[in-house]
Each structure stands twice: as C-alpha cells, then as structure tokens.
Amino acid sequence: MKFFHVKTVAETLEVIAGEFKPNRPPIEVSLIDALDMVLAEDVFSDEQVPHFARSTVDGYAVRARDTYGASDSLPAFLDVTGKIDMGKSAVQPVKEGQAQSIPTGGMVPDGADSVVMIEHVEEVDDLLNVYRQVAPGENVIRAGDDVEKGELVIAAGQRLRPQDLGVLSAIGKTSVRVYPRPIVAILSTGDEIVPADKKVLSPGEIRDINSITVATAARQCGAHVIYGGIVPDDYESFAKRAKDLFEQSDLLLLSGGSSVGTRDYTEQVMQSLGDPGVLVHGVSIKPGKPTIIAKAGAKPVVGLPGHPASALIIFHLFVAPLIQRLQGQKPAAYVSRISARISRNIASAVGRSDYIRVKLEEREDGLWAVPVFGKSGLISTLVKSDGMVEISANKEGILEGEAVYVHLFQ
C-alpha cells in the first residue's frame, strides 16, 4: 500500500469543512437537557427583558433632578409617598419632590428615572434626607436593557452554555431545537492490542490505550460513544466489525493500522464502506502522518495512528472539528490557546507541520512553554503536557524566547 498525495494540515481542514455537515435532523429538547448541544436555528425574542424598569439596589425611587447638588452638608429633602413591594406593580407615580421606597428588583414607578441607594439617605418620619445626587438611569435597569423585542438572542450553530440557557429561559423558552449529539464508534485494531483490564501481559502485548483516550475526548466534544472492542489484523473480521459499527454511528474512528504495511487493512476497509471513499491519505505533520479520512455516503470515517500521543494530537486537530461539523457548530473565531515564550531552540523540517508538546511554566518574566520531548508511542508525554505548539510547514524551527501560541488540551 502506498500513500496518496499527502495533504497539509490546512488542506485537510478544508476537506473536513467542505465535505461534512450534520447527517441527522434537529430535535426538540428541554432547556435542562440542552447543555453543550448545538442550536439548530436562530432564536429571536418575542418580548423585552426585563419587561419593566427595575431597581438594582435597595433604596428610593426618585427623579434625578430633585437630587442635584445634594451632599452631606446640604442634603436634598423629598417627601416619601409610598413603598414598592417585590413582585407588585408600582401604581402611584413619583412627582416632583417625591420619593418611594424600593427593594432590589422592584418595579420603578412612573415619573422616577433613578434610584438613590439606602446608604445615602436618611428617612425621618415621611421626610427623606438625600446626601448624594444621582444621575438619570443610575441604579436602574430599563425595560429592554437586557433583550429587546425582535432581537436575535442566539444564532444557530452556538454550543449552548449555562448563560445561553439562562437567556432562553428569560424570554420564555422551555425547549429548543438542537442537533442530536453525534454517535461516535471506536474500533481498535492489531494482533498486539489487548483489553485494558488484562492483568498480566504476555510478551509483545499492549493494553488498548487509544479507545479510552479517544472515547473520552469525543465525549468532551459532546458525542455519545460506542466502544467496538478490538479486532485482529485479519481483513474479514476487521471489515465485518467496522461495517456493523459504521451502521450504528455518525462517525467511525479506526485506531491503528493506518501506516504502510502488508498487514494494515484500514484503507481497504474504509473504501469498502461506500463512496466516495478515501479523501485524505497522509498528512504532512509530525506526529500523525499516517492519518486517513474517508467519506462513505454522508458519514466520515477516520483512521487514526496507532501510537497514543499521535492519535490524540490528530484527534484534537481533525476529529474534534469533524464532531463540531456533525453538530452544526460554527467554527470558533479562536481556539483555546495562550501566548507564551518557547524555552529552547527547536528545529523543524520545511514542508511539514510539527506539533511540539509543551508544559507551561510561570516565571518572573512571564509564561514559558517548555517542550516535553518523547516518541509518539509514549502517552506519558501528554500527561506531562499542558498543550502543544505548532511549527508551521514554512518554518525551519523556532528560537528560544520566541513568542508562540500554545493550543491548550482540555
């Protein structure tokens, strides 16, 4: 088996963006169940939030002009004409020279345009001494300050966070249309791979790491996961199990068997699942060059490298965006990254993107990214790392002290 034309990281991401979209229709779920799901349609408000002007402090509703010039030595004097109760309408308007007691969240009465805090007044019988002036609108949230009627509250493609669900609740929504969580199936391959719960390993055996790391990474992206187990390096059993999992899932991940070798059947299996077949066979990247991305019908199938560190880096670069596409999620304007300085010189080959695992260190002169070197089969290098630094394909390396972006692991 020979590699097809190897694609760059950017070309591979373009393939993912151009070829894949949600392959299941939106569903209606309650707000309490919608956390981390992706909104399938724009949501507009049918009302103002809040629908009445309310106070942000305990104090007195007043006309701001009646407090101008008030100070500790020369207070303003206002007549207290009423008290506003929580959850009740403010019936009586505030007129010139008047004030009404109001709690935090209370409805500001007609005529009043501000609230003076209780700490800045003194009530003597029905006379209010005001020791500090307020400006119009001070300590007041006006009707519609939060959300206006007809306003686009959340656009389709937004992954719903607690604050998003809160604003939906504020405009009276109890349910929302979202894309279903994608079902991701994971199948590990290799005669040497054994289940993680095997207590005593025979010579040559390796516990299955990728199914755990990849499955939990997929869950972090909002997916449901099916673990398909382990199949040996036998085409018939591999193809049969892959087909079964493919039919149950929205995305099939095959771990191992994607490098050049006489016993590696991944490409053949992926082609057998349906047209158009393999779209990417090899990426100019280190680690993770033997990555395969295929499309069978509308569904993506990805062949991940067998080495644990490579597999997880490829997941972050390509599989996470794939899962986002399947949920209709709009690409973020930025990725989860932080700026730091690299702690040493690192050489790189032009024409290949290198991803260096790093640990962040806070020093007196700022944040530094310290490389964590190790072969791609060593999962412990990722445990010691906070993220990774990209050396782009057009660079020969990076120099000690150079500013870099660290793409943070979740």
mmCIF file with all atom_site columns, C-alpha atoms in Angstrom, residues 146-242:
data_model
loop_
_atom_site.group_PDB
_atom_site.id
_atom_site.type_symbol
_atom_site.label_atom_id
_atom_site.label_alt_id
_atom_site.label_comp_id
_atom_site.label_asym_id
_atom_site.label_entity_id
_atom_site.label_seq_id
_atom_site.pdbx_PDB_ins_code
_atom_site.Cartn_x
_atom_site.Cartn_y
_atom_site.Cartn_z
_atom_site.occupancy
_atom_site.B_iso_or_equiv
_atom_site.pdbx_formal_charge
_atom_site.auth_seq_id
_atom_site.auth_comp_id
_atom_site.auth_asym_id
_atom_site.auth_atom_id
_atom_site.pdbx_PDB_model_num
ATOM 1  C CA . ASP A 1 146 ? -31.118 43.062  28.551 1.00 0.00 ? 146 ASP A CA 1
ATOM 2  C CA . VAL A 1 147 ? -33.035 41.896  25.460 1.00 0.00 ? 147 VAL A CA 1
ATOM 3  C CA . GLU A 1 148 ? -35.161 43.909  23.033 1.00 0.00 ? 148 GLU A CA 1
ATOM 4  C CA . LYS A 1 149 ? -38.294 42.533  21.383 1.00 0.00 ? 149 LYS A CA 1
ATOM 5  C CA . GLY A 1 150 ? -37.383 41.051  17.982 1.00 0.00 ? 150 GLY A CA 1
ATOM 6  C CA . GLU A 1 151 ? -33.682 40.859  18.859 1.00 0.00 ? 151 GLU A CA 1
ATOM 7  C CA . LEU A 1 152 ? -31.578 37.868  17.724 1.00 0.00 ? 152 LEU A CA 1
ATOM 8  C CA . VAL A 1 153 ? -30.737 36.311  21.067 1.00 0.00 ? 153 VAL A CA 1
ATOM 9  C CA . ILE A 1 154 ? -28.622 33.323  19.965 1.00 0.00 ? 154 ILE A CA 1
ATOM 10 C CA . ALA A 1 155 ? -27.642 32.373  16.419 1.00 0.00 ? 155 ALA A CA 1
ATOM 11 C CA . ALA A 1 156 ? -27.774 28.851  15.021 1.00 0.00 ? 156 ALA A CA 1
ATOM 12 C CA . GLY A 1 157 ? -24.505 26.981  15.445 1.00 0.00 ? 157 GLY A CA 1
ATOM 13 C CA . GLN A 1 158 ? -23.891 28.118  19.025 1.00 0.00 ? 158 GLN A CA 1
ATOM 14 C CA . ARG A 1 159 ? -22.932 25.402  21.518 1.00 0.00 ? 159 ARG A CA 1
ATOM 15 C CA . LEU A 1 160 ? -25.254 26.107  24.398 1.00 0.00 ? 160 LEU A CA 1
ATOM 16 C CA . ARG A 1 161 ? -23.634 27.164  27.673 1.00 0.00 ? 161 ARG A CA 1
ATOM 17 C CA . PRO A 1 162 ? -25.335 27.760  31.030 1.00 0.00 ? 162 PRO A CA 1
ATOM 18 C CA . GLN A 1 163 ? -25.610 31.506  30.318 1.00 0.00 ? 163 GLN A CA 1
ATOM 19 C CA . ASP A 1 164 ? -27.197 30.788  26.919 1.00 0.00 ? 164 ASP A CA 1
ATOM 20 C CA . LEU A 1 165 ? -29.818 28.593  28.535 1.00 0.00 ? 165 LEU A CA 1
ATOM 21 C CA . GLY A 1 166 ? -30.422 31.336  31.087 1.00 0.00 ? 166 GLY A CA 1
ATOM 22 C CA . VAL A 1 167 ? -31.273 33.947  28.460 1.00 0.00 ? 167 VAL A CA 1
ATOM 23 C CA . LEU A 1 168 ? -33.541 31.463  26.665 1.00 0.00 ? 168 LEU A CA 1
ATOM 24 C CA . SER A 1 169 ? -35.377 30.955  29.927 1.00 0.00 ? 169 SER A CA 1
ATOM 25 C CA . ALA A 1 170 ? -35.624 34.727  30.393 1.00 0.00 ? 170 ALA A CA 1
ATOM 26 C CA . ILE A 1 171 ? -37.506 35.120  27.093 1.00 0.00 ? 171 ILE A CA 1
ATOM 27 C CA . GLY A 1 172 ? -39.922 32.332  27.996 1.00 0.00 ? 172 GLY A CA 1
ATOM 28 C CA . LYS A 1 173 ? -38.377 29.397  26.127 1.00 0.00 ? 173 LYS A CA 1
ATOM 29 C CA . THR A 1 174 ? -38.749 25.998  27.792 1.00 0.00 ? 174 THR A CA 1
ATOM 30 C CA . SER A 1 175 ? -37.374 23.927  24.913 1.00 0.00 ? 175 SER A CA 1
ATOM 31 C CA . VAL A 1 176 ? -35.103 24.468  21.952 1.00 0.00 ? 176 VAL A CA 1
ATOM 32 C CA . ARG A 1 177 ? -34.248 22.835  18.615 1.00 0.00 ? 177 ARG A CA 1
ATOM 33 C CA . VAL A 1 178 ? -30.746 21.397  18.571 1.00 0.00 ? 178 VAL A CA 1
ATOM 34 C CA . TYR A 1 179 ? -28.721 18.908  16.574 1.00 0.00 ? 179 TYR A CA 1
ATOM 35 C CA . PRO A 1 180 ? -28.539 15.422  18.114 1.00 0.00 ? 180 PRO A CA 1
ATOM 36 C CA . ARG A 1 181 ? -25.317 14.508  19.827 1.00 0.00 ? 181 ARG A CA 1
ATOM 37 C CA . PRO A 1 182 ? -23.300 12.585  17.219 1.00 0.00 ? 182 PRO A CA 1
ATOM 38 C CA . ILE A 1 183 ? -22.700 8.901   17.842 1.00 0.00 ? 183 ILE A CA 1
ATOM 39 C CA . VAL A 1 184 ? -19.000 8.102   17.541 1.00 0.00 ? 184 VAL A CA 1
ATOM 40 C CA . ALA A 1 185 ? -17.918 4.471   17.261 1.00 0.00 ? 185 ALA A CA 1
ATOM 41 C CA . ILE A 1 186 ? -14.337 3.464   18.046 1.00 0.00 ? 186 ILE A CA 1
ATOM 42 C CA . LEU A 1 187 ? -12.662 0.268   16.866 1.00 0.00 ? 187 LEU A CA 1
ATOM 43 C CA . SER A 1 188 ? -9.120  -0.686  17.816 1.00 0.00 ? 188 SER A CA 1
ATOM 44 C CA . THR A 1 189 ? -7.062  -2.938  15.567 1.00 0.00 ? 189 THR A CA 1
ATOM 45 C CA . GLY A 1 190 ? -3.937  -5.043  15.938 1.00 0.00 ? 190 GLY A CA 1
ATOM 46 C CA . ASP A 1 191 ? -2.869  -8.537  16.994 1.00 0.00 ? 191 ASP A CA 1
ATOM 47 C CA . GLU A 1 192 ? -0.783  -6.985  19.772 1.00 0.00 ? 192 GLU A CA 1
ATOM 48 C CA . ILE A 1 193 ? -3.631  -4.931  21.303 1.00 0.00 ? 193 ILE A CA 1
ATOM 49 C CA . VAL A 1 194 ? -5.432  -6.416  24.321 1.00 0.00 ? 194 VAL A CA 1
ATOM 50 C CA . PRO A 1 195 ? -8.171  -5.013  26.603 1.00 0.00 ? 195 PRO A CA 1
ATOM 51 C CA . ALA A 1 196 ? -7.048  -2.572  29.285 1.00 0.00 ? 196 ALA A CA 1
ATOM 52 C CA . ASP A 1 197 ? -8.385  -4.838  32.036 1.00 0.00 ? 197 ASP A CA 1
ATOM 53 C CA . LYS A 1 198 ? -5.975  -7.672  31.235 1.00 0.00 ? 198 LYS A CA 1
ATOM 54 C CA . LYS A 1 199 ? -3.912  -8.036  34.406 1.00 0.00 ? 199 LYS A CA 1
ATOM 55 C CA . VAL A 1 200 ? -0.852  -9.917  33.126 1.00 0.00 ? 200 VAL A CA 1
ATOM 56 C CA . LEU A 1 201 ? 0.539   -9.138  29.694 1.00 0.00 ? 201 LEU A CA 1
ATOM 57 C CA . SER A 1 202 ? 2.202   -11.738 27.522 1.00 0.00 ? 202 SER A CA 1
ATOM 58 C CA . PRO A 1 203 ? 5.382   -10.781 25.642 1.00 0.00 ? 203 PRO A CA 1
ATOM 59 C CA . GLY A 1 204 ? 4.521   -8.419  22.776 1.00 0.00 ? 204 GLY A CA 1
ATOM 60 C CA . GLU A 1 205 ? 1.084   -7.448  24.078 1.00 0.00 ? 205 GLU A CA 1
ATOM 61 C CA . ILE A 1 206 ? -0.015  -3.827  24.625 1.00 0.00 ? 206 ILE A CA 1
ATOM 62 C CA . ARG A 1 207 ? -3.070  -2.646  26.540 1.00 0.00 ? 207 ARG A CA 1
ATOM 63 C CA . ASP A 1 208 ? -5.588  -0.666  24.484 1.00 0.00 ? 208 ASP A CA 1
ATOM 64 C CA . ILE A 1 209 ? -4.919  2.988   25.307 1.00 0.00 ? 209 ILE A CA 1
ATOM 65 C CA . ASN A 1 210 ? -6.480  4.754   22.330 1.00 0.00 ? 210 ASN A CA 1
ATOM 66 C CA . SER A 1 211 ? -10.028 3.547   22.865 1.00 0.00 ? 211 SER A CA 1
ATOM 67 C CA . ILE A 1 212 ? -10.035 5.201   26.313 1.00 0.00 ? 212 ILE A CA 1
ATOM 68 C CA . THR A 1 213 ? -8.305  8.459   25.376 1.00 0.00 ? 213 THR A CA 1
ATOM 69 C CA . VAL A 1 214 ? -10.200 8.915   22.110 1.00 0.00 ? 214 VAL A CA 1
ATOM 70 C CA . ALA A 1 215 ? -13.569 7.956   23.620 1.00 0.00 ? 215 ALA A CA 1
ATOM 71 C CA . THR A 1 216 ? -13.251 10.437  26.468 1.00 0.00 ? 216 THR A CA 1
ATOM 72 C CA . ALA A 1 217 ? -12.015 13.158  24.093 1.00 0.00 ? 217 ALA A CA 1
ATOM 73 C CA . ALA A 1 218 ? -15.095 12.534  21.918 1.00 0.00 ? 218 ALA A CA 1
ATOM 74 C CA . ARG A 1 219 ? -17.340 12.870  24.970 1.00 0.00 ? 219 ARG A CA 1
ATOM 75 C CA . GLN A 1 220 ? -15.672 16.203  25.763 1.00 0.00 ? 220 GLN A CA 1
ATOM 76 C CA . CYS A 1 221 ? -16.786 17.315  22.297 1.00 0.00 ? 221 CYS A CA 1
ATOM 77 C CA . GLY A 1 222 ? -20.394 16.408  23.088 1.00 0.00 ? 222 GLY A CA 1
ATOM 78 C CA . ALA A 1 223 ? -20.610 12.998  21.402 1.00 0.00 ? 223 ALA A CA 1
ATOM 79 C CA . HIS A 1 224 ? -22.115 9.711   22.508 1.00 0.00 ? 224 HIS A CA 1
ATOM 80 C CA . VAL A 1 225 ? -19.567 6.909   22.198 1.00 0.00 ? 225 VAL A CA 1
ATOM 81 C CA . ILE A 1 226 ? -19.810 3.253   21.188 1.00 0.00 ? 226 ILE A CA 1
ATOM 82 C CA . TYR A 1 227 ? -16.763 1.146   22.026 1.00 0.00 ? 227 TYR A CA 1
ATOM 83 C CA . GLY A 1 228 ? -16.409 -1.514  19.362 1.00 0.00 ? 228 GLY A CA 1
ATOM 84 C CA . GLY A 1 229 ? -13.683 -3.538  21.025 1.00 0.00 ? 229 GLY A CA 1
ATOM 85 C CA . ILE A 1 230 ? -10.533 -4.875  19.385 1.00 0.00 ? 230 ILE A CA 1
ATOM 86 C CA . VAL A 1 231 ? -10.151 -6.785  16.130 1.00 0.00 ? 231 VAL A CA 1
ATOM 87 C CA . PRO A 1 232 ? -7.051  -8.677  14.990 1.00 0.00 ? 232 PRO A CA 1
ATOM 88 C CA . ASP A 1 233 ? -5.103  -7.965  11.799 1.00 0.00 ? 233 ASP A CA 1
ATOM 89 C CA . ASP A 1 234 ? -7.498  -10.003 9.697  1.00 0.00 ? 234 ASP A CA 1
ATOM 90 C CA . TYR A 1 235 ? -9.342  -8.302  6.846  1.00 0.00 ? 235 TYR A CA 1
ATOM 91 C CA . GLU A 1 236 ? -12.602 -10.276 7.064  1.00 0.00 ? 236 GLU A CA 1
ATOM 92 C CA . SER A 1 237 ? -13.148 -9.798  10.803 1.00 0.00 ? 237 SER A CA 1
ATOM 93 C CA . PHE A 1 238 ? -11.963 -6.185  10.620 1.00 0.00 ? 238 PHE A CA 1
ATOM 94 C CA . ALA A 1 239 ? -14.289 -5.332  7.703  1.00 0.00 ? 239 ALA A CA 1
ATOM 95 C CA . LYS A 1 240 ? -17.318 -7.052  9.274  1.00 0.00 ? 240 LYS A CA 1
ATOM 96 C CA . ARG A 1 241 ? -16.934 -5.334  12.645 1.00 0.00 ? 241 ARG A CA 1
ATOM 97 C CA . ALA A 1 242 ? -16.250 -1.946  11.015 1.00 0.00 ? 242 ALA A CA 1
#
